[in-house]
Amino acid sequence: MNVEAVEILIVGAGPAGSVAAALLRQQGRQVLVIEREQFPRFSIGESLLPQSMAYLEQAGMLQAVVEAGFQFKNGAAFMRNGCYTDFDFRDKHSAGWGTTYQVQRADFDHLLAKEAERFGAEVRYRHEVLDIELGKDGAPALVTVKGADGAQYQVRAGFILDASGFGRVLPRLLNLETPSNFPVRGAIFTHIEDGIHGGGFDRTKIRVTVHPKHCDVWFWTIPFAGGRCSLGVVAETSFLDRYQGSATERLQAIVAEEPSLVALLENAKWDTPARQIVGYSANVDKLWGEGYALLGNAGEFLDPVFSSGVTIAFKSASLAAAVLQRQFAGEQVDWQADFGAPLRKGVDTFRAFVESWYAGGFQTIIFHDKQQPEVRRMISAILAGYAWDLTNPFVKETPRRLAALEALCAQG
């Protein structure tokens, strides 16, 4: 096999991989991105959080995203049994961006990958990593790749960033996976022409709707520009398995159980076959090792309820690029202190909110009719993606603060 050498090999050209590639190219590093799919390709996770805008700006991609014509977003709305509440992310505790976009990921991810190429990264589509042999004592790793033509070749990589998302290439090849502590949940989803007219729906916000009989079953409605939206339901697989038929028929049957969604989507055209994913929550025993680091969903994926996936991907790319800059400059670096621990802090903040959501406690908080403005602004900041801002008490002491607030709201 042919063998080539590269300073940094990135596995996956999704948001984490593309942003990491751009940041590293700005440092003058040689970057090769191996992507299994051909872009554009379908992906869910369409509702960005405002915190992500800072990383797009850092990567030099902000102008391209702003000019792409995506749906403007300034918050999140929640509906439960006819009760509506929303958060405007511009009114939040943390400093920084308060607005962002809702994006068709096929277009968004392709745009970011092209931006990475503009900065000088090489992106190879329809190339797949087959095997990785890590180097020892600072020696390069040896990566075996299958090209688009089926021929295999090898790459000696000074460092590997795994941004392969749900493909989780390094966790699989290096046996890093550990069980998630979340129940096995699934999602059924599609894109539709929503047919929503009038002022009853705020297209600048994602809407999360709770099933009228099951607090742990919820729907997302993510409006796009041009009158389309992403629609999906998330539940434990035991619930989803009650419904028969195609994925589209099952999704329609579950949506029919929620009156506000039935009314909202009465003129919708279901013009795209629905899809299903199951058991998406994942974890690893470590986020880095000698010669590699895991970015975004390749390391851990929690749950889609608060749209945290892309923000975590961007944060991990930013942290890894900063550590690599120092490492290539000859400094002694501590990947756990400078990458693993800070990344986990934000992920654990999101995790506590996700767990509270499914247990019902966080729903009690956000639908409470006597919310304190400052507490509301702290929660808004986390929903906007600022899960690493330690000036926010709900980040600094997430479990304790959440539990105390849940108890207070439960008392009325």
Coordinates of C-alpha atoms in Angstrom, one line a residue:
M1 CA 0.0 0.0 0.0
N2 CA 1.0 3.6 -0.6
V3 CA 2.0 5.4 2.6
E4 CA 1.7 9.2 3.0
A5 CA 2.4 11.4 6.0
V6 CA 0.4 14.2 7.5
E7 CA 0.7 16.3 10.6
I8 CA -3.0 16.0 11.7
L9 CA -5.5 13.6 10.4
I10 CA -9.2 14.4 11.1
V11 CA -11.8 11.6 10.7
G12 CA -15.1 13.1 9.6
A13 CA -15.9 16.4 7.9
G14 CA -19.0 17.3 10.0
P15 CA -19.2 20.4 12.2
A16 CA -16.5 19.3 14.6
G17 CA -14.0 18.2 11.9
S18 CA -14.5 21.2 9.7
V19 CA -14.1 23.8 12.5
A20 CA -11.1 21.9 13.9
A21 CA -9.5 21.8 10.4
A22 CA -10.0 25.6 9.9
L23 CA -8.6 26.4 13.3
L24 CA -5.5 24.2 12.7
R25 CA -5.0 25.6 9.2
Q26 CA -4.9 29.1 10.7
Q27 CA -2.0 27.8 12.9
G28 CA -0.2 26.6 9.7
R29 CA -0.7 22.9 10.4
Q30 CA -1.0 20.3 7.6
V31 CA -4.5 18.9 7.8
L32 CA -6.1 15.9 6.0
V33 CA -9.8 15.2 6.5
I34 CA -11.1 11.7 5.8
E35 CA -14.9 11.6 5.3
R36 CA -16.8 8.4 4.6
E37 CA -19.9 10.1 3.0
Q38 CA -20.3 12.3 -0.1
F39 CA -21.4 15.7 0.9
P40 CA -24.1 17.1 0.9
R41 CA -25.6 14.3 3.0
F42 CA -28.6 14.2 5.3
S43 CA -28.2 14.7 9.0
I44 CA -30.4 15.8 11.9
G45 CA -29.5 18.2 14.7
E46 CA -30.7 21.3 12.8
S47 CA -31.3 23.8 15.6
L48 CA -28.0 25.5 16.5
L49 CA -27.4 27.3 19.9
P50 CA -26.1 30.9 20.1
Q51 CA -22.9 29.8 21.8
S52 CA -21.9 28.0 18.6
M53 CA -21.6 31.4 16.8
A54 CA -18.5 32.3 18.8
Y55 CA -16.7 29.2 17.5
L56 CA -17.8 29.8 13.9
E57 CA -16.4 33.3 14.3
Q58 CA -13.2 32.0 15.8
A59 CA -12.9 29.6 12.8
G60 CA -13.4 32.3 10.3
M61 CA -16.6 30.8 9.0
L62 CA -19.2 33.2 10.4
Q63 CA -19.6 35.4 7.3
A64 CA -20.3 32.3 5.1
V65 CA -22.9 31.1 7.6
V66 CA -24.6 34.5 8.0
E67 CA -24.8 34.9 4.2
A68 CA -26.2 31.4 3.5
G69 CA -29.9 32.4 4.1
F70 CA -30.6 30.0 7.0
Q71 CA -33.6 30.6 9.3
F72 CA -32.9 33.1 12.1
K73 CA -33.3 31.8 15.6
N74 CA -33.5 33.7 18.9
G75 CA -34.8 31.2 21.4
A76 CA -36.7 28.0 22.3
A77 CA -40.5 27.5 23.0
F78 CA -42.1 24.7 25.0
M79 CA -45.6 23.4 24.9
R80 CA -47.3 21.0 27.3
N81 CA -51.0 20.3 27.5
G82 CA -51.9 23.6 25.9
C83 CA -49.5 25.5 28.2
Y84 CA -46.9 27.6 26.3
T85 CA -43.7 29.2 27.5
D86 CA -40.6 30.4 25.7
F87 CA -37.1 31.7 26.3
D88 CA -35.5 34.5 24.3
F89 CA -31.8 33.7 24.2
R90 CA -30.9 37.4 24.0
D91 CA -32.2 37.8 27.6
K92 CA -29.7 35.6 29.4
H93 CA -27.1 35.6 32.2
S94 CA -24.0 34.9 30.1
A95 CA -22.3 37.4 27.8
G96 CA -22.1 36.5 24.1
W97 CA -24.3 35.7 21.1
G98 CA -28.0 35.5 21.8
T99 CA -29.1 34.6 18.3
T100 CA -28.2 31.9 15.8
Y101 CA -29.8 29.8 13.0
Q102 CA -31.9 26.8 12.3
V103 CA -30.2 24.9 9.4
Q104 CA -30.7 22.1 7.0
R105 CA -27.6 20.1 8.0
A106 CA -26.9 18.8 4.5
D107 CA -26.3 22.4 3.4
F108 CA -24.8 23.6 6.6
D109 CA -22.2 20.8 7.0
H110 CA -21.3 21.1 3.3
L111 CA -20.8 24.8 3.7
L112 CA -18.4 24.3 6.7
A113 CA -16.5 21.6 4.9
K114 CA -16.0 23.9 1.9
E115 CA -14.9 26.7 4.3
A116 CA -12.3 24.3 5.8
E117 CA -11.0 23.6 2.2
R118 CA -10.9 27.4 1.7
F119 CA -8.4 27.6 4.6
G120 CA -6.3 24.9 2.9
A121 CA -7.4 21.6 4.5
E122 CA -7.7 18.7 2.2
V123 CA -11.0 16.9 2.4
R124 CA -11.4 13.4 0.8
Y125 CA -15.0 12.3 0.5
R126 CA -16.0 8.6 0.2
H127 CA -12.8 7.6 2.0
E128 CA -13.2 5.4 5.0
V129 CA -10.8 4.6 7.9
L130 CA -10.5 0.9 8.3
D131 CA -7.8 0.5 11.0
I132 CA -5.6 2.5 13.3
E133 CA -2.3 1.5 14.9
L134 CA -1.4 4.1 17.4
G135 CA 2.3 5.1 17.7
K136 CA 4.3 4.8 20.9
D137 CA 6.6 7.3 22.6
G138 CA 5.5 10.1 20.2
A139 CA 5.7 8.1 17.0
P140 CA 3.1 8.7 14.3
A141 CA 0.0 6.5 14.1
L142 CA -0.5 4.4 11.1
V143 CA -4.0 4.7 9.7
T144 CA -5.4 2.4 6.9
V145 CA -7.9 4.0 4.6
K146 CA -10.1 2.7 1.8
G147 CA -10.4 5.3 -1.0
A148 CA -13.5 6.1 -3.1
D149 CA -12.2 3.6 -5.8
G150 CA -11.9 0.8 -3.2
A151 CA -8.1 0.8 -3.1
Q152 CA -6.5 0.9 0.3
Y153 CA -3.6 3.2 1.4
Q154 CA -2.0 4.2 4.7
V155 CA -1.4 7.5 6.4
R156 CA 1.2 8.2 9.0
A157 CA -0.5 10.9 11.2
G158 CA 1.3 12.9 13.9
F159 CA -2.1 13.4 15.6
I160 CA -5.6 12.1 15.0
L161 CA -8.8 14.0 15.8
D162 CA -11.9 11.7 15.6
A163 CA -14.9 13.8 14.4
S164 CA -16.7 10.9 13.0
G165 CA -19.9 11.5 14.9
F166 CA -22.2 8.6 15.3
G167 CA -19.7 6.6 13.3
R168 CA -17.5 6.7 16.4
V169 CA -14.5 5.3 14.5
L170 CA -11.8 5.5 17.2
P171 CA -14.0 4.4 20.0
R172 CA -14.9 1.3 18.0
L173 CA -11.4 0.5 16.8
L174 CA -9.7 1.2 20.1
N175 CA -12.4 -0.3 22.3
L176 CA -13.1 3.0 24.1
E177 CA -16.9 2.7 24.3
T178 CA -18.7 2.5 27.6
P179 CA -22.4 2.1 28.2
S180 CA -24.5 5.3 28.4
N181 CA -26.5 5.7 31.6
F182 CA -29.5 6.9 29.6
P183 CA -32.4 4.5 28.8
V184 CA -32.4 3.3 25.2
R185 CA -34.3 5.9 23.3
G186 CA -35.1 6.4 19.6
A187 CA -36.2 9.2 17.3
I188 CA -38.5 9.1 14.3
F189 CA -38.1 12.2 12.1
T190 CA -38.6 13.8 8.8
H191 CA -38.7 17.1 6.9
I192 CA -42.0 18.4 5.7
E193 CA -43.6 21.4 4.0
D194 CA -45.2 22.6 7.1
G195 CA -48.0 24.8 5.7
I196 CA -48.0 27.0 8.8
H197 CA -49.6 30.4 8.2
G198 CA -50.5 33.3 10.4
G199 CA -49.0 34.4 13.7
G200 CA -49.6 31.4 15.8
F201 CA -46.1 30.0 15.4
D202 CA -42.8 31.8 16.1
R203 CA -40.5 30.6 13.3
T204 CA -37.5 32.2 15.2
K205 CA -37.7 29.5 17.8
I206 CA -37.5 25.7 18.0
R207 CA -40.6 24.3 19.6
V208 CA -40.4 21.4 22.0
T209 CA -43.8 19.8 22.7
V210 CA -44.4 17.3 25.4
H211 CA -46.7 14.3 24.8
P212 CA -50.0 14.9 26.6
K213 CA -49.8 11.6 28.5
H214 CA -46.1 10.8 28.8
C215 CA -43.7 13.5 30.1
D216 CA -40.7 11.6 28.8
V217 CA -42.0 11.6 25.2
W218 CA -41.5 14.8 23.2
F219 CA -41.6 16.3 19.7
W220 CA -39.4 18.8 18.0
T221 CA -40.6 21.3 15.4
I222 CA -37.7 23.2 13.9
P223 CA -38.8 25.7 11.2
F224 CA -36.5 26.4 8.3
A225 CA -36.5 29.2 5.8
G226 CA -38.8 28.7 2.9
G227 CA -41.8 27.1 4.7
R228 CA -40.3 23.8 5.6
C229 CA -39.5 22.3 9.0
S230 CA -37.9 19.3 10.7
L231 CA -40.3 17.3 12.7
G232 CA -39.5 14.4 15.1
V233 CA -40.5 12.5 18.1
V234 CA -38.2 11.1 20.8
A235 CA -39.2 8.3 23.2
E236 CA -37.9 5.1 24.7
T237 CA -38.0 2.3 22.2
S238 CA -40.6 0.4 24.1
F239 CA -43.0 3.3 23.4
L240 CA -42.1 3.7 19.7
D241 CA -42.5 -0.1 19.2
R242 CA -46.2 0.2 20.0
Y243 CA -46.9 1.7 16.6
Q244 CA -47.1 -0.2 13.3
G245 CA -46.4 0.6 9.7
S246 CA -43.7 2.6 8.0
A247 CA -41.6 5.2 9.9
T248 CA -43.8 7.9 8.3
E249 CA -47.0 6.2 9.4
R250 CA -45.7 5.7 12.9
L251 CA -44.6 9.3 13.2
Q252 CA -48.0 10.5 11.9
A253 CA -49.8 8.3 14.4
I254 CA -47.8 9.7 17.4
V255 CA -48.2 13.3 16.2
A256 CA -52.0 12.7 16.0
E257 CA -52.0 12.2 19.8
E258 CA -50.9 15.8 20.5
P259 CA -53.7 18.3 19.7
S260 CA -51.6 21.4 19.4
L261 CA -49.3 19.7 16.8
V262 CA -52.4 18.4 14.9
A263 CA -53.7 22.0 14.7
L264 CA -50.3 23.5 13.9
L265 CA -49.6 21.0 11.0
E266 CA -53.1 20.7 9.6
N267 CA -52.0 22.0 6.2
A268 CA -48.6 20.1 6.2
K269 CA -47.4 18.1 3.2
W270 CA -45.5 15.0 4.3
D271 CA -43.3 14.8 1.2
T272 CA -40.2 13.2 2.7
P273 CA -40.1 9.6 4.0
A274 CA -39.4 9.5 7.7
R275 CA -36.3 7.9 9.2
Q276 CA -35.6 6.3 12.6
I277 CA -32.5 6.1 14.8
V278 CA -32.3 4.0 18.0
G279 CA -29.9 3.9 20.8
Y280 CA -28.0 7.1 19.9
S281 CA -26.8 8.0 23.4
A282 CA -23.1 7.0 23.7
N283 CA -20.1 7.4 26.0
V284 CA -16.4 6.6 26.2
D285 CA -14.1 5.9 29.1
K286 CA -11.7 8.7 28.0
L287 CA -11.8 11.6 25.5
W288 CA -8.1 11.5 24.6
G289 CA -5.1 9.3 24.6
E290 CA -1.5 9.4 23.2
G291 CA -1.7 10.8 19.7
Y292 CA -5.5 11.3 19.5
A293 CA -8.6 13.1 20.9
L294 CA -12.3 12.6 20.4
L295 CA -14.5 15.5 19.2
G296 CA -18.2 16.0 19.5
N297 CA -20.5 13.0 19.1
A298 CA -17.5 10.7 18.6
G299 CA -16.8 11.1 22.3
E300 CA -20.2 11.4 23.8
F301 CA -23.8 12.1 22.7
L302 CA -26.4 12.8 25.3
D303 CA -29.8 13.5 23.8
P304 CA -31.3 15.9 21.3
V305 CA -33.8 17.6 23.6
F306 CA -31.7 20.8 24.1
S307 CA -29.9 20.8 20.7
S308 CA -26.5 20.7 22.4
G309 CA -24.8 18.4 19.9
V310 CA -23.3 20.9 17.5
T311 CA -22.3 23.3 20.3
I312 CA -20.4 20.5 22.1
A313 CA -18.8 19.6 18.8
F314 CA -17.6 23.1 18.2
K315 CA -16.4 23.5 21.8
S316 CA -14.4 20.2 21.6
A317 CA -12.8 21.4 18.3
S318 CA -11.8 24.7 19.8
L319 CA -10.3 23.2 22.9
A320 CA -8.4 20.5 20.9
A321 CA -7.0 23.1 18.5
A322 CA -5.7 25.3 21.3
V323 CA -3.9 22.3 23.0
L324 CA -2.4 21.2 19.7
Q325 CA -1.1 24.7 19.0
R326 CA 0.9 24.5 22.2
Q327 CA 1.9 20.9 21.7
F328 CA 3.3 21.6 18.2
A329 CA 5.1 24.7 19.6
G330 CA 7.0 22.3 21.9
E331 CA 5.3 23.0 25.1
Q332 CA 4.4 20.4 27.7
V333 CA 0.6 20.0 27.6
D334 CA -1.9 18.3 29.8
W335 CA -4.7 17.0 27.6
Q336 CA -6.9 16.0 30.7
A337 CA -6.6 19.4 32.3
D338 CA -6.9 21.5 29.1
F339 CA -9.3 19.3 27.0
G340 CA -10.9 16.4 28.8
A341 CA -11.9 18.0 32.1
P342 CA -13.2 21.3 30.7
L343 CA -15.1 19.6 27.9
R344 CA -16.7 17.2 30.4
K345 CA -17.8 20.1 32.6
G346 CA -20.1 21.5 30.0
V347 CA -21.3 18.1 28.9
D348 CA -22.2 17.3 32.5
T349 CA -24.1 20.5 32.8
F350 CA -26.2 19.6 29.8
R351 CA -26.5 16.0 31.2
A352 CA -28.1 17.2 34.4
F353 CA -30.6 19.2 32.5
V354 CA -31.4 16.3 30.2
E355 CA -31.9 14.0 33.2
S356 CA -34.1 16.5 34.9
W357 CA -36.2 17.0 31.7
Y358 CA -37.0 13.3 31.4
A359 CA -37.7 12.9 35.1
G360 CA -40.2 15.8 34.8
G361 CA -38.4 18.2 37.2
F362 CA -37.1 20.7 34.6
Q363 CA -40.5 20.7 33.0
T364 CA -42.0 21.8 36.3
I365 CA -39.5 24.6 36.4
I366 CA -40.0 26.0 32.9
F367 CA -43.8 25.8 33.0
H368 CA -44.0 27.4 36.5
D369 CA -46.0 30.5 36.5
K370 CA -43.9 32.4 39.0
Q371 CA -40.4 32.3 37.5
Q372 CA -37.8 34.6 39.0
P373 CA -36.4 36.8 36.2
E374 CA -32.7 36.3 37.2
V375 CA -33.1 32.6 37.6
R376 CA -34.9 32.5 34.3
R377 CA -31.9 34.4 32.7
M378 CA -29.5 31.8 34.1
I379 CA -31.5 28.9 32.6
S380 CA -31.8 30.8 29.3
A381 CA -28.1 31.0 29.1
I382 CA -27.7 27.2 29.5
L383 CA -30.4 26.6 26.9
A384 CA -28.4 29.0 24.6
G385 CA -25.4 26.8 25.0
Y386 CA -23.4 28.6 27.6
A387 CA -22.8 25.4 29.7
W388 CA -19.2 26.3 30.4
D389 CA -19.8 29.7 32.0
L390 CA -18.8 29.3 35.6
T391 CA -20.3 32.7 36.6
N392 CA -23.7 31.0 36.2
P393 CA -24.6 29.2 39.4
F394 CA -26.5 26.6 37.4
V395 CA -23.2 25.7 35.7
K396 CA -21.0 25.9 38.7
E397 CA -23.3 23.8 40.9
T398 CA -25.7 22.2 38.4
P399 CA -27.2 19.2 40.3
R400 CA -27.7 21.1 43.6
R401 CA -29.2 24.2 42.0
L402 CA -31.5 22.2 39.8
A403 CA -32.7 20.0 42.7
A404 CA -33.4 23.1 44.9
L405 CA -35.3 24.9 42.1
E406 CA -37.3 21.8 41.3
A407 CA -38.3 21.4 44.9
L408 CA -39.3 25.1 45.2
C409 CA -41.4 25.0 42.0
A410 CA -43.1 21.8 43.1
Q411 CA -44.2 23.5 46.3
G412 CA -46.0 26.1 44.1

